[in-house]
mmCIF file of C-alpha atoms in Angstrom:
data_model
loop_
_atom_site.group_PDB
_atom_site.id
_atom_site.type_symbol
_atom_site.label_atom_id
_atom_site.label_comp_id
_atom_site.label_asym_id
_atom_site.label_seq_id
_atom_site.Cartn_x
_atom_site.Cartn_y
_atom_site.Cartn_z
ATOM 1 C CA MET A 2 -18.627 61.372 153.400
ATOM 2 C CA CYS A 3 -20.506 62.811 150.464
ATOM 3 C CA TYR A 4 -23.386 60.065 150.422
ATOM 4 C CA THR A 5 -26.288 59.194 152.669
ATOM 5 C CA THR A 6 -26.741 55.447 151.821
ATOM 6 C CA SER A 7 -24.536 52.547 151.305
ATOM 7 C CA ASP A 8 -26.054 52.199 147.691
ATOM 8 C CA ASP A 9 -25.456 55.748 146.963
ATOM 9 C CA TRP A 10 -23.012 56.375 144.267
ATOM 10 C CA VAL A 11 -22.449 60.232 144.584
ATOM 11 C CA ALA A 12 -18.817 59.975 146.146
ATOM 12 C CA PRO A 13 -17.607 57.270 144.200
ATOM 13 C CA ILE A 14 -18.553 58.826 140.881
ATOM 14 C CA THR A 15 -17.337 62.088 142.042
ATOM 15 C CA ALA A 16 -13.906 60.673 143.085
ATOM 16 C CA ALA A 17 -13.697 58.940 139.460
ATOM 17 C CA ILE A 18 -14.372 61.959 137.651
ATOM 18 C CA ILE A 19 -11.964 64.087 139.666
ATOM 19 C CA HIS A 20 -9.282 61.503 139.220
ATOM 20 C CA LYS A 21 -9.810 61.250 135.346
ATOM 21 C CA LEU A 22 -10.179 64.874 134.715
ATOM 22 C CA ARG A 23 -7.546 66.026 137.450
ATOM 23 C CA TYR A 24 -7.450 69.803 136.272
ATOM 24 C CA SER A 25 -9.519 72.369 134.284
ATOM 25 C CA HIS A 26 -9.067 72.367 130.535
ATOM 26 C CA GLU A 27 -10.194 74.794 127.862
ATOM 27 C CA ASP A 28 -13.725 76.036 128.143
ATOM 28 C CA VAL A 29 -16.117 72.973 127.378
ATOM 29 C CA ALA A 30 -17.321 70.483 129.621
ATOM 30 C CA ARG A 31 -15.635 66.844 129.809
ATOM 31 C CA ALA A 32 -17.992 65.169 132.103
ATOM 32 C CA LEU A 33 -21.784 65.103 132.267
ATOM 33 C CA ILE A 34 -23.849 63.640 135.208
ATOM 34 C CA LEU A 35 -27.557 63.465 134.505
ATOM 35 C CA VAL A 36 -29.735 63.195 137.531
ATOM 36 C CA GLU A 37 -33.403 63.100 138.468
ATOM 37 C CA ASN A 38 -33.829 66.385 140.306
ATOM 38 C CA ASP A 39 -32.323 69.664 141.738
ATOM 39 C CA VAL A 40 -31.949 68.137 145.093
ATOM 40 C CA ARG A 41 -29.650 65.238 143.448
ATOM 41 C CA VAL A 42 -27.852 68.272 141.513
ATOM 42 C CA THR A 43 -27.075 69.745 144.929
ATOM 43 C CA GLN A 44 -25.608 66.464 146.146
ATOM 44 C CA TYR A 45 -23.292 66.162 143.750
ATOM 45 C CA LEU A 46 -22.129 69.877 143.666
ATOM 46 C CA GLU A 47 -21.541 69.525 147.465
ATOM 47 C CA CYS A 48 -19.481 66.437 147.084
ATOM 48 C CA PHE A 49 -17.314 67.879 144.311
ATOM 49 C CA GLU A 50 -16.847 70.798 146.569
ATOM 50 C CA LYS A 51 -15.612 68.573 149.467
ATOM 51 C CA LEU A 52 -13.489 66.016 147.357
ATOM 52 C CA GLY A 53 -12.210 68.518 144.642
ATOM 53 C CA LYS A 54 -10.584 71.144 146.947
ATOM 54 C CA HIS A 55 -7.096 70.023 145.484
ATOM 55 C CA THR A 56 -8.433 70.720 142.015
ATOM 56 C CA ASP A 57 -9.004 73.829 139.911
ATOM 57 C CA LEU A 58 -12.129 71.810 138.176
ATOM 58 C CA ARG A 59 -15.061 73.965 137.379
ATOM 59 C CA VAL A 60 -18.429 72.293 138.337
ATOM 60 C CA TRP A 61 -21.940 73.902 137.487
ATOM 61 C CA GLY A 62 -25.207 72.616 137.868
ATOM 62 C CA ALA A 63 -28.312 73.033 135.578
ATOM 63 C CA PHE A 64 -31.917 72.283 136.293
ATOM 64 C CA PRO A 65 -35.249 73.975 135.830
ATOM 65 C CA GLY A 66 -35.824 76.922 138.059
ATOM 66 C CA PRO A 67 -32.831 79.432 138.092
ATOM 67 C CA PRO A 68 -32.810 81.613 134.635
ATOM 68 C CA VAL A 69 -31.812 79.587 131.798
ATOM 69 C CA LEU A 70 -29.456 82.313 130.269
ATOM 70 C CA LYS A 71 -27.464 82.499 133.626
ATOM 71 C CA GLN A 72 -26.764 78.775 133.633
ATOM 72 C CA LYS A 73 -25.681 79.179 130.145
ATOM 73 C CA GLU A 74 -23.511 81.902 130.897
ATOM 74 C CA ASN A 75 -21.832 79.701 133.738
ATOM 75 C CA ILE A 76 -21.656 76.447 131.902
ATOM 76 C CA TYR A 77 -20.986 77.594 128.090
ATOM 77 C CA PHE A 78 -18.145 79.831 128.954
ATOM 78 C CA GLY A 79 -15.805 77.589 131.104
ATOM 79 C CA THR A 80 -16.786 74.238 133.008
ATOM 80 C CA ASP A 81 -15.303 70.886 133.371
ATOM 81 C CA VAL A 82 -18.180 69.115 134.805
ATOM 82 C CA VAL A 83 -21.812 69.771 134.534
ATOM 83 C CA ILE A 84 -24.473 68.143 136.760
ATOM 84 C CA ALA A 85 -28.048 68.439 135.254
ATOM 85 C CA THR A 86 -31.522 67.329 135.356
ATOM 86 C CA SER A 87 -32.160 65.924 131.779
ATOM 87 C CA LYS A 88 -34.827 68.820 131.255
ATOM 88 C CA GLY A 89 -32.641 71.321 132.675
ATOM 89 C CA LEU A 90 -29.840 70.258 130.223
ATOM 90 C CA ASN A 91 -32.356 70.012 127.308
ATOM 91 C CA ASN A 92 -33.320 73.655 128.170
ATOM 92 C CA LEU A 93 -29.665 74.771 127.358
ATOM 93 C CA LEU A 94 -29.504 72.500 124.182
ATOM 94 C CA ASN A 95 -32.506 74.508 123.133
ATOM 95 C CA ILE A 96 -30.614 77.967 123.249
ATOM 96 C CA GLU A 97 -27.123 76.417 122.476
ATOM 97 C CA GLY A 98 -25.978 76.703 125.837
ATOM 98 C CA PHE A 99 -24.062 73.531 126.309
ATOM 99 C CA ASN A 100 -21.485 72.351 123.923
ATOM 100 C CA SER A 101 -21.425 68.579 124.187
ATOM 101 C CA ALA A 102 -18.498 67.891 121.676
ATOM 102 C CA SER A 103 -15.812 67.497 124.300
ATOM 103 C CA VAL A 104 -17.702 65.471 126.815
ATOM 104 C CA GLN A 105 -15.476 62.296 127.704
ATOM 105 C CA THR A 106 -17.732 60.621 130.424
ATOM 106 C CA LEU A 107 -21.609 60.647 130.568
ATOM 107 C CA VAL A 108 -23.049 59.117 133.833
ATOM 108 C CA VAL A 109 -26.807 58.488 134.022
ATOM 109 C CA ASP A 110 -27.297 58.427 137.820
ATOM 110 C CA ARG A 111 -30.442 56.678 139.202
ATOM 111 C CA ALA A 112 -31.704 55.778 135.633
ATOM 112 C CA ASP A 113 -34.619 53.876 137.554
ATOM 113 C CA GLN A 114 -35.494 57.168 138.971
ATOM 114 C CA LEU A 115 -35.157 59.070 135.632
ATOM 115 C CA MET A 116 -37.574 56.862 133.989
ATOM 116 C CA LYS A 117 -40.164 57.446 136.883
ATOM 117 C CA VAL A 118 -40.033 61.232 136.173
ATOM 118 C CA GLY A 119 -40.828 60.718 132.452
ATOM 119 C CA VAL A 120 -37.753 62.420 130.794
ATOM 120 C CA THR A 121 -36.687 59.469 128.603
ATOM 121 C CA GLY A 122 -37.121 61.798 125.382
ATOM 122 C CA TYR A 123 -34.842 64.467 127.109
ATOM 123 C CA THR A 124 -32.299 61.889 128.291
ATOM 124 C CA GLN A 125 -32.198 60.172 124.517
ATOM 125 C CA ARG A 126 -31.510 63.846 122.884
ATOM 126 C CA ILE A 127 -28.829 64.404 125.477
ATOM 127 C CA ALA A 128 -27.212 60.834 124.975
ATOM 128 C CA ASP A 129 -27.498 61.345 121.074
ATOM 129 C CA SER A 130 -25.519 64.711 121.116
ATOM 130 C CA ILE A 131 -22.753 63.449 123.332
ATOM 131 C CA PRO A 132 -19.569 61.664 121.447
ATOM 132 C CA GLU A 133 -19.402 57.716 122.313
ATOM 133 C CA LYS A 134 -16.891 57.750 125.122
ATOM 134 C CA GLN A 135 -17.183 56.574 128.528
ATOM 135 C CA ARG A 136 -20.830 56.060 129.320
ATOM 136 C CA VAL A 137 -22.059 54.770 132.786
ATOM 137 C CA ILE A 138 -25.705 54.208 133.918
ATOM 138 C CA ILE A 139 -26.278 53.744 137.585
ATOM 139 C CA SER A 140 -29.377 51.701 138.436
ATOM 140 C CA PRO A 141 -30.420 48.872 140.766
ATOM 141 C CA PRO A 142 -29.918 45.381 139.259
ATOM 142 C CA ALA A 143 -32.600 43.875 137.235
ATOM 143 C CA VAL A 144 -34.767 46.863 136.687
ATOM 144 C CA LYS A 145 -36.860 45.936 133.858
ATOM 145 C CA GLY A 146 -37.422 49.448 132.438
ATOM 146 C CA VAL A 147 -33.812 50.524 132.275
ATOM 147 C CA GLN A 148 -32.861 47.361 130.748
ATOM 148 C CA THR A 149 -35.488 47.672 128.155
ATOM 149 C CA TYR A 150 -34.428 51.417 127.443
ATOM 150 C CA MET A 151 -30.690 50.398 127.277
ATOM 151 C CA ASP A 152 -31.549 47.442 124.577
ATOM 152 C CA LYS A 153 -33.787 49.630 122.535
ATOM 153 C CA TYR A 154 -31.449 52.443 122.084
ATOM 154 C CA ALA A 155 -28.251 50.175 122.174
ATOM 155 C CA PHE A 156 -26.280 52.501 124.326
ATOM 156 C CA PRO A 157 -22.892 51.564 124.720
ATOM 157 C CA PHE A 158 -23.152 51.990 128.414
ATOM 158 C CA ILE A 159 -21.515 50.224 131.315
ATOM 159 C CA SER A 160 -24.046 48.951 133.895
ATOM 160 C CA MET A 161 -22.979 49.271 137.610
ATOM 161 C CA ASP A 162 -24.402 45.826 138.248
ATOM 162 C CA GLN A 163 -22.191 44.459 135.633
ATOM 163 C CA VAL A 164 -19.212 46.057 137.463
ATOM 164 C CA SER A 165 -20.431 44.425 140.749
ATOM 165 C CA GLU A 166 -20.673 40.907 138.883
ATOM 166 C CA ASP A 167 -17.284 41.449 136.985
ATOM 167 C CA ASN A 168 -15.385 43.318 139.658
ATOM 168 C CA GLU A 169 -14.007 45.659 137.175
ATOM 169 C CA LEU A 170 -15.055 48.689 135.205
ATOM 170 C CA ALA A 171 -13.797 48.291 131.467
ATOM 171 C CA GLU A 172 -13.756 51.412 129.312
#
């Protein structure tokens, strides 16, 4: 499968996004997954490649390292799913390399890890630029920093520990 541990959400999130989007559509991203580092970007890209063979969805990653103009070219002119670090996507936003107007789903993966790498400002800027559609935050239950962050900014996020308690994912 696409994940390495029982508490890893890579495969379920990938499958849910593939199911929701189904096929490529226009030139703008419809799903955004924020992750803590380039290793996690690669894990998601590999999982989309494995699970998405039957679709024509266009999936790209963005993170510091590769030339930002090349990433802009790949993402801005035709992608359905963007998997990015907060800093990498922020770099694209700075050069108008990411159109967030059509994003339907925002997933913040391992929010507790994102808090540790100190990218709260980048994550907030990105969340503010995304239409208020479906937002999912993945974090271990009862992580104080994540809950405080969600409370402070009053995001309309669905917490995955809520899903475990309720056994359903409401939109």
